[in-house]
PDB file of C-alpha atoms and ligand atoms in Angstrom:
ATOM      1  CA  MET A   1     108.088  -5.655  41.382  1.00 82.00           C
ATOM      2  CA  VAL A   2     106.892  -3.260  38.692  1.00 88.00           C
ATOM      3  CA  ASN A   3     108.564   0.145  38.405  1.00 91.00           C
ATOM      4  CA  SER A   4     106.355   3.232  38.670  1.00 92.00           C
ATOM      5  CA  ARG A   5     107.389   4.786  35.372  1.00 97.00           C
ATOM      6  CA  VAL A   6     104.444   5.029  32.962  1.00 98.00           C
ATOM      7  CA  LEU A   7     104.649   5.886  29.304  1.00 98.00           C
ATOM      8  CA  GLN A   8     101.510   7.605  28.004  1.00 98.00           C
ATOM      9  CA  ILE A   9     101.138   7.507  24.219  1.00 98.00           C
ATOM     10  CA  GLY A  10      98.532  10.241  23.661  1.00 96.00           C
ATOM     11  CA  PRO A  11      96.612  12.791  25.752  1.00 95.00           C
ATOM     12  CA  LEU A  12      93.435  11.926  27.619  1.00 97.00           C
ATOM     13  CA  SER A  13      91.444  14.460  29.681  1.00 97.00           C
ATOM     14  CA  GLU A  14      93.262  17.030  31.824  1.00 97.00           C
ATOM     15  CA  ARG A  15      91.704  15.411  34.880  1.00 97.00           C
ATOM     16  CA  PHE A  16      93.040  11.982  33.897  1.00 97.00           C
ATOM     17  CA  ASN A  17      96.501  13.279  33.032  1.00 95.00           C
ATOM     18  CA  ARG A  18      96.698  15.041  36.422  1.00 95.00           C
ATOM     19  CA  THR A  19      95.560  12.005  38.442  1.00 96.00           C
ATOM     20  CA  LEU A  20      97.969   9.761  36.572  1.00 97.00           C
ATOM     21  CA  ALA A  21     100.835  12.149  37.280  1.00 95.00           C
ATOM     22  CA  ASP A  22      99.892  12.232  41.000  1.00 95.00           C
ATOM     23  CA  HIS A  23     100.532   8.490  41.306  1.00 95.00           C
ATOM     24  CA  TYR A  24     103.193   7.604  38.727  1.00 97.00           C
ATOM     25  CA  GLN A  25     106.249   9.049  37.034  1.00 98.00           C
ATOM     26  CA  VAL A  26     104.579   9.789  33.714  1.00 98.00           C
ATOM     27  CA  THR A  27     106.319  10.440  30.414  1.00 98.00           C
ATOM     28  CA  ALA A  28     104.045  11.967  27.785  1.00 97.00           C
ATOM     29  CA  LEU A  29     105.216  10.530  24.474  1.00 98.00           C
ATOM     30  CA  TRP A  30     103.291  13.057  22.364  1.00 97.00           C
ATOM     31  CA  GLN A  31     105.161  15.903  24.076  1.00 97.00           C
ATOM     32  CA  GLN A  32     108.583  14.615  23.024  1.00 98.00           C
ATOM     33  CA  ALA A  33     110.198  16.537  20.187  1.00 97.00           C
ATOM     34  CA  ASP A  34     110.805  13.314  18.255  1.00 97.00           C
ATOM     35  CA  PRO A  35     108.650  10.558  19.815  1.00 97.00           C
ATOM     36  CA  LEU A  36     110.164   7.642  17.886  1.00 94.00           C
ATOM     37  CA  ARG A  37     113.713   8.741  18.603  1.00 97.00           C
ATOM     38  CA  PHE A  38     112.785   9.151  22.276  1.00 98.00           C
ATOM     39  CA  LEU A  39     111.442   5.586  22.289  1.00 98.00           C
ATOM     40  CA  GLU A  40     114.563   4.230  20.600  1.00 97.00           C
ATOM     41  CA  GLU A  41     116.761   5.890  23.211  1.00 98.00           C
ATOM     42  CA  GLN A  42     114.635   5.589  26.370  1.00 97.00           C
ATOM     43  CA  GLY A  43     112.004   2.890  25.660  1.00 98.00           C
ATOM     44  CA  GLY A  44     113.823   0.275  27.761  1.00 98.00           C
ATOM     45  CA  GLN A  45     112.858   1.929  31.046  1.00 97.00           C
ATOM     46  CA  PHE A  46     109.086   1.403  30.695  1.00 98.00           C
ATOM     47  CA  GLU A  47     107.130  -1.597  31.952  1.00 98.00           C
ATOM     48  CA  LEU A  48     103.738   0.147  31.969  1.00 98.00           C
ATOM     49  CA  LEU A  49     102.001   1.929  29.139  1.00 98.00           C
ATOM     50  CA  VAL A  50      98.771   3.943  29.024  1.00 98.00           C
ATOM     51  CA  SER A  51      97.033   4.511  25.720  1.00 98.00           C
ATOM     52  CA  SER A  52      93.554   4.491  24.192  1.00 98.00           C
ATOM     53  CA  ALA A  53      91.397   2.934  21.504  1.00 97.00           C
ATOM     54  CA  ARG A  54      92.313   5.999  19.457  1.00 97.00           C
ATOM     55  CA  PHE A  55      96.095   6.103  19.870  1.00 97.00           C
ATOM     56  CA  GLY A  56      96.826   2.395  20.365  1.00 98.00           C
ATOM     57  CA  CYS A  57     100.435   1.249  20.174  1.00 98.00           C
ATOM     58  CA  SER A  58     102.083   0.230  16.915  1.00 97.00           C
ATOM     59  CA  ALA A  59     104.386  -2.743  16.303  1.00 98.00           C
ATOM     60  CA  GLU A  60     107.133  -0.216  15.570  1.00 97.00           C
ATOM     61  CA  GLN A  61     106.623   1.445  18.970  1.00 98.00           C
ATOM     62  CA  LEU A  62     106.484  -1.930  20.722  1.00 98.00           C
ATOM     63  CA  GLN A  63     109.849  -2.846  19.263  1.00 97.00           C
ATOM     64  CA  CYS A  64     111.360   0.054  21.203  1.00 98.00           C
ATOM     65  CA  LEU A  65     109.769  -1.108  24.469  1.00 98.00           C
ATOM     66  CA  PRO A  66     111.661  -4.344  25.244  1.00 98.00           C
ATOM     67  CA  ASN A  67     110.645  -4.430  28.932  1.00 98.00           C
ATOM     68  CA  LEU A  68     106.972  -3.596  28.526  1.00 98.00           C
ATOM     69  CA  ARG A  69     104.666  -5.785  30.632  1.00 98.00           C
ATOM     70  CA  ALA A  70     101.206  -4.186  30.561  1.00 98.00           C
ATOM     71  CA  ILE A  71      99.136  -1.759  28.506  1.00 98.00           C
ATOM     72  CA  CYS A  72      96.100  -0.070  30.064  1.00 98.00           C
ATOM     73  CA  SER A  73      93.903   1.286  27.310  1.00 98.00           C
ATOM     74  CA  PHE A  74      91.078   3.821  27.510  1.00 98.00           C
ATOM     75  CA  GLY A  75      88.118   2.569  25.467  1.00 98.00           C
ATOM     76  CA  VAL A  76      86.807  -0.805  24.488  1.00 98.00           C
ATOM     77  CA  GLY A  77      88.281  -1.058  20.981  1.00 98.00           C
ATOM     78  CA  TYR A  78      91.508  -3.016  20.586  1.00 98.00           C
ATOM     79  CA  ASP A  79      91.961  -2.682  16.826  1.00 97.00           C
ATOM     80  CA  PRO A  80      94.995  -0.329  17.047  1.00 97.00           C
ATOM     81  CA  TYR A  81      97.065  -2.926  18.958  1.00 98.00           C
ATOM     82  CA  PRO A  82      99.100  -5.725  17.332  1.00 98.00           C
ATOM     83  CA  LEU A  83      97.483  -8.491  19.411  1.00 98.00           C
ATOM     84  CA  GLU A  84      99.625 -11.373  18.149  1.00 97.00           C
ATOM     85  CA  LEU A  85     102.795  -9.504  18.957  1.00 98.00           C
ATOM     86  CA  LEU A  86     101.482  -8.706  22.436  1.00 98.00           C
ATOM     87  CA  ARG A  87     100.615 -12.378  22.971  1.00 98.00           C
ATOM     88  CA  ASP A  88     104.051 -13.546  21.770  1.00 98.00           C
ATOM     89  CA  ARG A  89     105.776 -11.159  24.127  1.00 98.00           C
ATOM     90  CA  GLY A  90     103.474 -11.893  27.084  1.00 98.00           C
ATOM     91  CA  ILE A  91     102.346  -8.262  27.309  1.00 98.00           C
ATOM     92  CA  VAL A  92      98.868  -7.987  28.837  1.00 98.00           C
ATOM     93  CA  LEU A  93      96.306  -5.442  27.655  1.00 98.00           C
ATOM     94  CA  SER A  94      93.297  -4.064  29.505  1.00 98.00           C
ATOM     95  CA  THR A  95      90.407  -2.158  27.940  1.00 98.00           C
ATOM     96  CA  THR A  96      87.413  -0.477  29.603  1.00 98.00           C
ATOM     97  CA  PRO A  97      84.494  -2.851  28.960  1.00 98.00           C
ATOM     98  CA  ASP A  98      80.937  -2.562  30.277  1.00 98.00           C
ATOM     99  CA  VAL A  99      81.113   0.991  31.661  1.00 98.00           C
ATOM    100  CA  LEU A 100      80.358   2.411  28.203  1.00 98.00           C
ATOM    101  CA  ASN A 101      77.661  -0.092  27.117  1.00 98.00           C
ATOM    102  CA  ASP A 102      74.733   2.111  28.093  1.00 98.00           C
ATOM    103  CA  CYS A 103      75.970   5.269  26.411  1.00 99.00           C
ATOM    104  CA  VAL A 104      76.974   3.568  23.172  1.00 99.00           C
ATOM    105  CA  ALA A 105      73.684   1.630  23.062  1.00 99.00           C
ATOM    106  CA  ASP A 106      71.731   4.830  23.821  1.00 99.00           C
ATOM    107  CA  LEU A 107      73.505   6.513  20.934  1.00 99.00           C
ATOM    108  CA  ALA A 108      72.707   3.613  18.597  1.00 99.00           C
ATOM    109  CA  MET A 109      69.002   3.983  19.425  1.00 99.00           C
ATOM    110  CA  GLY A 110      69.343   7.741  18.962  1.00 98.00           C
ATOM    111  CA  LEU A 111      70.810   7.196  15.512  1.00 98.00           C
ATOM    112  CA  ILE A 112      68.057   4.732  14.572  1.00 98.00           C
ATOM    113  CA  ILE A 113      65.387   7.252  15.543  1.00 98.00           C
ATOM    114  CA  ASP A 114      67.181  10.286  14.154  1.00 98.00           C
ATOM    115  CA  THR A 115      67.877   8.633  10.820  1.00 98.00           C
ATOM    116  CA  ALA A 116      64.342   7.268  10.360  1.00 98.00           C
ATOM    117  CA  ARG A 117      62.444  10.277  11.731  1.00 98.00           C
ATOM    118  CA  GLN A 118      65.017  12.795  10.440  1.00 97.00           C
ATOM    119  CA  LEU A 119      65.270  14.723  13.712  1.00 98.00           C
ATOM    120  CA  ALA A 120      68.458  16.554  12.792  1.00 97.00           C
ATOM    121  CA  ALA A 121      67.173  17.456   9.324  1.00 97.00           C
ATOM    122  CA  ALA A 122      63.787  18.572  10.711  1.00 98.00           C
ATOM    123  CA  ASP A 123      65.604  20.712  13.293  1.00 98.00           C
ATOM    124  CA  ARG A 124      67.578  22.357  10.484  1.00 98.00           C
ATOM    125  CA  PHE A 125      64.252  22.919   8.665  1.00 98.00           C
ATOM    126  CA  VAL A 126      62.871  24.837  11.664  1.00 98.00           C
ATOM    127  CA  ARG A 127      66.044  26.849  12.239  1.00 98.00           C
ATOM    128  CA  GLN A 128      66.187  27.860   8.600  1.00 98.00           C
ATOM    129  CA  GLY A 129      62.634  29.263   8.831  1.00 98.00           C
ATOM    130  CA  GLN A 130      61.313  26.736   6.303  1.00 98.00           C
ATOM    131  CA  TRP A 131      58.363  25.718   8.526  1.00 98.00           C
ATOM    132  CA  LEU A 132      56.876  29.183   7.927  1.00 98.00           C
ATOM    133  CA  THR A 133      56.304  28.241   4.310  1.00 98.00           C
ATOM    134  CA  GLY A 134      55.402  24.542   4.466  1.00 98.00           C
ATOM    135  CA  ASN A 135      55.285  21.274   6.402  1.00 98.00           C
ATOM    136  CA  TYR A 136      58.147  18.844   6.807  1.00 98.00           C
ATOM    137  CA  PRO A 137      57.815  15.725   4.599  1.00 97.00           C
ATOM    138  CA  LEU A 138      56.654  12.446   6.153  1.00 98.00           C
ATOM    139  CA  THR A 139      59.358  10.108   7.450  1.00 97.00           C
ATOM    140  CA  ARG A 140      59.586   6.410   8.466  1.00 97.00           C
ATOM    141  CA  LYS A 141      58.229   4.690  11.596  1.00 98.00           C
ATOM    142  CA  VAL A 142      60.681   3.046  14.021  1.00 98.00           C
ATOM    143  CA  SER A 143      58.585   1.021  16.522  1.00 98.00           C
ATOM    144  CA  GLY A 144      57.918  -2.544  15.449  1.00 98.00           C
ATOM    145  CA  LYS A 145      60.534  -2.520  12.683  1.00 98.00           C
ATOM    146  CA  LYS A 146      63.045  -5.372  12.304  1.00 98.00           C
ATOM    147  CA  LEU A 147      66.467  -4.821  13.844  1.00 99.00           C
ATOM    148  CA  GLY A 148      69.547  -6.740  12.684  1.00 99.00           C
ATOM    149  CA  ILE A 149      72.619  -6.480  14.908  1.00 98.00           C
ATOM    150  CA  VAL A 150      76.090  -7.358  13.660  1.00 98.00           C
ATOM    151  CA  GLY A 151      78.116  -8.438  16.706  1.00 97.00           C
ATOM    152  CA  LEU A 152      76.127  -9.398  19.782  1.00 97.00           C
ATOM    153  CA  GLY A 153      78.735  -8.580  22.417  1.00 97.00           C
ATOM    154  CA  ARG A 154      78.117  -6.434  25.467  1.00 97.00           C
ATOM    155  CA  ILE A 155      77.118  -3.358  23.449  1.00 98.00           C
ATOM    156  CA  GLY A 156      75.073  -5.343  20.920  1.00 98.00           C
ATOM    157  CA  GLN A 157      73.104  -6.931  23.755  1.00 98.00           C
ATOM    158  CA  ALA A 158      72.459  -3.532  25.343  1.00 98.00           C
ATOM    159  CA  ILE A 159      71.087  -2.331  21.988  1.00 98.00           C
ATOM    160  CA  ALA A 160      68.873  -5.430  21.682  1.00 98.00           C
ATOM    161  CA  ARG A 161      67.417  -4.852  25.165  1.00 98.00           C
ATOM    162  CA  ARG A 162      66.541  -1.279  24.255  1.00 98.00           C
ATOM    163  CA  ALA A 163      64.962  -2.409  20.992  1.00 98.00           C
ATOM    164  CA  GLU A 164      62.550  -4.618  22.949  1.00 98.00           C
ATOM    165  CA  GLY A 165      61.037  -1.412  24.356  1.00 98.00           C
ATOM    166  CA  PHE A 166      60.338  -0.368  20.768  1.00 98.00           C
ATOM    167  CA  ALA A 167      58.698  -3.750  19.997  1.00 98.00           C
ATOM    168  CA  MET A 168      61.388  -4.437  17.407  1.00 98.00           C
ATOM    169  CA  PRO A 169      62.011  -8.076  16.463  1.00 98.00           C
ATOM    170  CA  VAL A 170      65.784  -8.647  16.810  1.00 98.00           C
ATOM    171  CA  ARG A 171      68.095 -11.025  14.935  1.00 98.00           C
ATOM    172  CA  TYR A 172      71.886 -10.986  15.002  1.00 98.00           C
ATOM    173  CA  HIS A 173      74.952 -12.097  13.092  1.00 98.00           C
ATOM    174  CA  LYS A 174      78.311 -12.968  14.612  1.00 96.00           C
ATOM    175  CA  ARG A 175      81.025 -15.536  14.018  1.00 94.00           C
ATOM    176  CA  CYS A 176      79.548 -18.094  16.416  1.00 94.00           C
ATOM    177  CA  GLN A 177      75.996 -18.438  17.637  1.00 96.00           C
ATOM    178  CA  ASP A 178      75.452 -17.289  21.220  1.00 94.00           C
ATOM    179  CA  LEU A 179      73.439 -20.178  22.622  1.00 95.00           C
ATOM    180  CA  SER A 180      72.415 -18.204  25.706  1.00 95.00           C
ATOM    181  CA  SER A 181      70.891 -15.406  23.618  1.00 96.00           C
ATOM    182  CA  PRO A 182      67.115 -15.094  23.266  1.00 97.00           C
ATOM    183  CA  TYR A 183      67.541 -13.486  19.835  1.00 98.00           C
ATOM    184  CA  GLY A 184      67.520 -15.246  16.482  1.00 98.00           C
ATOM    185  CA  PHE A 185      70.952 -16.092  15.042  1.00 98.00           C
ATOM    186  CA  GLU A 186      71.602 -15.499  11.361  1.00 98.00           C
ATOM    187  CA  ALA A 187      74.799 -17.127  10.070  1.00 98.00           C
ATOM    188  CA  ASP A 188      74.378 -15.448   6.683  1.00 98.00           C
ATOM    189  CA  LEU A 189      75.006 -11.699   6.863  1.00 98.00           C
ATOM    190  CA  LEU A 190      73.320 -11.101   3.499  1.00 98.00           C
ATOM    191  CA  ALA A 191      70.171 -12.852   4.732  1.00 98.00           C
ATOM    192  CA  LEU A 192      70.202 -10.685   7.878  1.00 98.00           C
ATOM    193  CA  ALA A 193      70.552  -7.534   5.756  1.00 99.00           C
ATOM    194  CA  ARG A 194      67.664  -8.637   3.511  1.00 98.00           C
ATOM    195  CA  TRP A 195      65.463  -9.280   6.571  1.00 98.00           C
ATOM    196  CA  ALA A 196      66.343  -6.147   8.561  1.00 99.00           C
ATOM    197  CA  ASP A 197      64.819  -2.675   8.356  1.00 98.00           C
ATOM    198  CA  PHE A 198      67.725  -1.372  10.483  1.00 99.00           C
ATOM    199  CA  LEU A 199      71.171  -2.980  10.492  1.00 99.00           C
ATOM    200  CA  VAL A 200      73.285  -1.855  13.444  1.00 99.00           C
ATOM    201  CA  LEU A 201      77.013  -2.559  13.549  1.00 99.00           C
ATOM    202  CA  ALA A 202      78.302  -3.347  17.036  1.00 98.00           C
ATOM    203  CA  CYS A 203      81.212  -5.659  16.207  1.00 98.00           C
ATOM    204  CA  PRO A 204      84.922  -4.986  16.870  1.00 97.00           C
ATOM    205  CA  GLY A 205      87.081  -3.336  14.201  1.00 97.00           C
ATOM    206  CA  GLY A 206      90.324  -4.788  12.862  1.00 96.00           C
ATOM    207  CA  ALA A 207      91.329  -7.166  10.076  1.00 96.00           C
ATOM    208  CA  ALA A 208      88.632  -9.777  10.793  1.00 96.00           C
ATOM    209  CA  THR A 209      85.773  -7.334  10.120  1.00 98.00           C
ATOM    210  CA  HIS A 210      87.424  -5.058   7.540  1.00 98.00           C
ATOM    211  CA  HIS A 211      84.793  -4.062   4.916  1.00 98.00           C
ATOM    212  CA  LEU A 212      82.420  -6.732   6.220  1.00 98.00           C
ATOM    213  CA  ILE A 213      79.662  -4.381   5.078  1.00 98.00           C
ATOM    214  CA  ASP A 214      80.299  -4.188   1.345  1.00 98.00           C
ATOM    215  CA  ALA A 215      78.205  -3.209  -1.688  1.00 98.00           C
ATOM    216  CA  ASP A 216      76.366  -6.576  -1.621  1.00 98.00           C
ATOM    217  CA  VAL A 217      75.289  -6.204   2.024  1.00 99.00           C
ATOM    218  CA  LEU A 218      74.155  -2.622   1.374  1.00 99.00           C
ATOM    219  CA  ALA A 219      72.162  -3.765  -1.680  1.00 98.00           C
ATOM    220  CA  ALA A 220      70.545  -6.485   0.469  1.00 98.00           C
ATOM    221  CA  LEU A 221      69.567  -3.880   3.071  1.00 98.00           C
ATOM    222  CA  GLY A 222      67.984  -1.976   0.213  1.00 98.00           C
ATOM    223  CA  PRO A 223      66.258   1.342  -0.515  1.00 98.00           C
ATOM    224  CA  GLN A 224      64.091   1.169   2.621  1.00 98.00           C
ATOM    225  CA  GLY A 225      66.908  -0.113   4.856  1.00 98.00           C
ATOM    226  CA  VAL A 226      69.006   1.937   7.272  1.00 98.00           C
ATOM    227  CA  LEU A 227      72.597   1.259   8.324  1.00 99.00           C
ATOM    228  CA  VAL A 228      73.732   2.419  11.769  1.00 99.00           C
ATOM    229  CA  ASN A 229      77.404   2.233  12.671  1.00 99.00           C
ATOM    230  CA  ILE A 230      78.623   2.781  16.225  1.00 98.00           C
ATOM    231  CA  SER A 231      81.576   0.343  15.987  1.00 98.00           C
ATOM    232  CA  ARG A 232      84.433   1.207  13.630  1.00 98.00           C
ATOM    233  CA  GLY A 233      84.553   2.929  10.255  1.00 98.00           C
ATOM    234  CA  SER A 234      86.754   0.127   8.922  1.00 98.00           C
ATOM    235  CA  VAL A 235      83.843  -2.345   9.122  1.00 98.00           C
ATOM    236  CA  VAL A 236      82.112  -0.564   6.207  1.00 98.00           C
ATOM    237  CA  ASP A 237      83.324  -0.075   2.647  1.00 98.00           C
ATOM    238  CA  GLN A 238      82.760   3.680   2.859  1.00 98.00           C
ATOM    239  CA  THR A 239      83.046   4.261  -0.897  1.00 98.00           C
ATOM    240  CA  ALA A 240      80.286   1.715  -1.498  1.00 98.00           C
ATOM    241  CA  LEU A 241      78.210   3.263   1.312  1.00 98.00           C
ATOM    242  CA  VAL A 242      78.456   6.786  -0.140  1.00 98.00           C
ATOM    243  CA  ALA A 243      77.534   5.478  -3.604  1.00 98.00           C
ATOM    244  CA  ALA A 244      74.494   3.558  -2.237  1.00 98.00           C
ATOM    245  CA  LEU A 245      73.255   6.606  -0.320  1.00 98.00           C
ATOM    246  CA  LEU A 246      73.729   8.928  -3.272  1.00 98.00           C
ATOM    247  CA  ASP A 247      71.892   6.709  -5.758  1.00 98.00           C
ATOM    248  CA  GLY A 248      69.113   5.830  -3.276  1.00 98.00           C
ATOM    249  CA  SER A 249      69.800   2.081  -3.257  1.00 98.00           C
ATOM    250  CA  LEU A 250      70.215   2.391   0.542  1.00 98.00           C
ATOM    251  CA  GLY A 251      67.474   4.097   2.565  1.00 98.00           C
ATOM    252  CA  GLY A 252      69.613   5.929   5.099  1.00 98.00           C
ATOM    253  CA  ALA A 253      72.569   5.825   7.467  1.00 98.00           C
ATOM    254  CA  GLY A 254      73.351   6.919  11.000  1.00 98.00           C
ATOM    255  CA  LEU A 255      77.110   7.059  11.435  1.00 99.00           C
ATOM    256  CA  ASP A 256      79.209   7.774  14.523  1.00 98.00           C
ATOM    257  CA  VAL A 257      82.410   6.365  13.009  1.00 98.00           C
ATOM    258  CA  PHE A 258      84.238   6.736   9.701  1.00 98.00           C
ATOM    259  CA  GLU A 259      87.103   5.179   7.787  1.00 97.00           C
ATOM    260  CA  SER A 260      89.612   7.944   8.375  1.00 97.00           C
ATOM    261  CA  GLU A 261      88.367  10.150  11.178  1.00 97.00           C
ATOM    262  CA  PRO A 262      87.896  13.055  11.421  1.00 98.00           C
ATOM    263  CA  ALA A 263      87.421  13.140   7.638  1.00 98.00           C
ATOM    264  CA  VAL A 264      83.763  12.632   6.618  1.00 98.00           C
ATOM    265  CA  PRO A 265      82.671  12.361   2.949  1.00 98.00           C
ATOM    266  CA  ALA A 266      81.283  15.800   2.074  1.00 98.00           C
ATOM    267  CA  GLU A 267      78.845  14.265  -0.448  1.00 97.00           C
ATOM    268  CA  LEU A 268      76.780  13.103   2.544  1.00 97.00           C
ATOM    269  CA  PHE A 269      76.314  16.571   4.029  1.00 97.00           C
ATOM    270  CA  VAL A 270      73.244  17.381   1.933  1.00 96.00           C
ATOM    271  CA  LEU A 271      71.333  14.147   2.532  1.00 96.00           C
ATOM    272  CA  PRO A 272      68.470  14.451   5.094  1.00 94.00           C
ATOM    273  CA  ASN A 273      68.358  10.667   5.609  1.00 96.00           C
ATOM    274  CA  VAL A 274      71.961  10.572   6.813  1.00 98.00           C
ATOM    275  CA  VAL A 275      73.018  11.518  10.343  1.00 98.00           C
ATOM    276  CA  LEU A 276      76.690  12.214  10.930  1.00 98.00           C
ATOM    277  CA  LEU A 277      78.233  12.256  14.415  1.00 98.00           C
ATOM    278  CA  PRO A 278      81.862  12.923  15.436  1.00 98.00           C
ATOM    279  CA  HIS A 279      82.579   9.567  17.204  1.00 98.00           C
ATOM    280  CA  VAL A 280      80.785  10.426  20.450  1.00 98.00           C
ATOM    281  CA  GLY A 281      79.384   7.012  21.438  1.00 98.00           C
ATOM    282  CA  SER A 282      80.986   6.956  24.877  1.00 98.00           C
ATOM    283  CA  GLY A 283      81.245  10.736  25.117  1.00 98.00           C
ATOM    284  CA  THR A 284      79.287  11.651  28.239  1.00 98.00           C
ATOM    285  CA  HIS A 285      80.719  13.102  31.460  1.00 98.00           C
ATOM    286  CA  GLU A 286      79.503  10.100  33.453  1.00 98.00           C
ATOM    287  CA  THR A 287      80.854   7.388  31.171  1.00 98.00           C
ATOM    288  CA  ARG A 288      84.179   9.043  30.379  1.00 98.00           C
ATOM    289  CA  LEU A 289      84.801   9.397  34.141  1.00 98.00           C
ATOM    290  CA  GLN A 290      84.095   5.690  34.654  1.00 98.00           C
ATOM    291  CA  MET A 291      86.379   4.793  31.744  1.00 98.00           C
ATOM    292  CA  GLU A 292      89.185   6.879  33.244  1.00 98.00           C
ATOM    293  CA  GLU A 293      88.679   5.291  36.648  1.00 98.00           C
ATOM    294  CA  LEU A 294      88.859   1.831  35.113  1.00 98.00           C
ATOM    295  CA  VAL A 295      92.129   2.611  33.316  1.00 98.00           C
ATOM    296  CA  LEU A 296      93.612   3.839  36.602  1.00 98.00           C
ATOM    297  CA  ALA A 297      92.260   0.840  38.536  1.00 98.00           C
ATOM    298  CA  ASN A 298      93.803  -1.551  35.995  1.00 98.00           C
ATOM    299  CA  LEU A 299      97.128   0.234  36.198  1.00 98.00           C
ATOM    300  CA  GLN A 300      97.084   0.154  39.982  1.00 97.00           C
ATOM    301  CA  ALA A 301      96.137  -3.547  40.072  1.00 98.00           C
ATOM    302  CA  PHE A 302      99.035  -4.398  37.788  1.00 98.00           C
ATOM    303  CA  PHE A 303     101.393  -2.197  39.782  1.00 97.00           C
ATOM    304  CA  ASP A 304     100.301  -3.777  43.100  1.00 96.00           C
ATOM    305  CA  LYS A 305      99.699  -7.403  42.146  1.00 97.00           C
ATOM    306  CA  GLY A 306     100.924  -7.896  38.583  1.00 97.00           C
ATOM    307  CA  GLU A 307      97.352  -8.520  37.398  1.00 97.00           C
ATOM    308  CA  LEU A 308      94.903  -6.496  35.347  1.00 98.00           C
ATOM    309  CA  LEU A 309      91.252  -6.128  36.381  1.00 98.00           C
ATOM    310  CA  THR A 310      89.763  -6.209  32.890  1.00 98.00           C
ATOM    311  CA  PRO A 311      92.271  -7.964  30.625  1.00 98.00           C
ATOM    312  CA  LEU A 312      91.253  -8.484  27.017  1.00 96.00           C
TER     313      LEU A 312
HETATM  314  C1  LIG B   1      86.333   6.350  22.530  1.00 87.01           C
HETATM  315  C2  LIG B   1      85.853   4.073  21.484  1.00 87.01           C
HETATM  316  O1  LIG B   1      85.869   7.430  21.800  1.00 87.01           O
HETATM  317  O2  LIG B   1      85.816   2.640  23.336  1.00 87.01           O
HETATM  318  C3  LIG B   1      86.114   2.790  22.171  1.00 87.01           C
HETATM  319  O3  LIG B   1      86.635   1.877  21.503  1.00 87.01           O
HETATM  320  O4  LIG B   1      85.961   4.168  20.312  1.00 87.01           O
HETATM  321  C4  LIG B   1      85.384   5.245  22.257  1.00 87.01           C
HETATM  322  O5  LIG B   1      84.822   4.886  23.472  1.00 87.01           O
HETATM  323  C5  LIG B   1      87.769   6.163  22.248  1.00 87.01           C
HETATM  324  O6  LIG B   1      88.309   5.166  23.011  1.00 87.01           O
HETATM  325  C6  LIG B   1      88.525   7.442  22.511  1.00 87.01           C
HETATM  326  O7  LIG B   1      89.848   7.210  22.596  1.00 87.01           O
END
């Protein structure tokens, strides 16, 4: 038997918060005057926790939750959870896989096109009245160009399928070759970066991929190459990225994620070959609703049967 008290670490949509409160006795941690003190005093009563890929749950918080059994997380990223600690304590974690693949992959293609064809910059050109006095400079073609994907999980595969429609040859890099994949495997990330016109990051964040994209990878991608990041800011050495974009040794970048969001390096604001988005990969009405429903379905499954629907 699981008790119906749910601890929620951070706010999700109003709609989600309301539905959750209709079915469970919810405690909103962020509304407590002193959240850590509250946890120290009251943490023992919670077996269920709801959080997100943004708020996660720290080791410090977990220490105050001795009876926790399951975490239902909104989003597909699991980097803000101490996975080893969860494993040691037998706490199960669900994320919201698959339902966001299309939107994140759509956004990756959008960033490829926007960065190469400079849609956002050309739009600014029109709005500023500059077309009245001259034509926009030529940009770079997308169709037929070589696409390297770092991380060929569910989202990476959805990006690769879309790229086929643009006649883009696809190769990928990940820790182990995916033998069922029709795409070429490249064990050497530097070789993939040298080969690719566009390098899209679709791998998980966390310690294993921290600064995987460093100055050497950016140099290999080169002055005609474009980096697109829809995964996590931590995967890229952002200082090296800014330097490469400013000195022209990297051709462009389309970025939906940053190292310490919502801070974005202001040096990039003036560059027309850089597209900057506020972490909106999954941010459509349709997908966010499906993500919310999947969090609630996981919670209900654990409450009813002690099992999650989409465990990590
Ligand atoms: C969300 C994400 O923006 O799924 C993820 O890992 O980063 C995004 O879908 C995030 O979960 C919001 O909390």
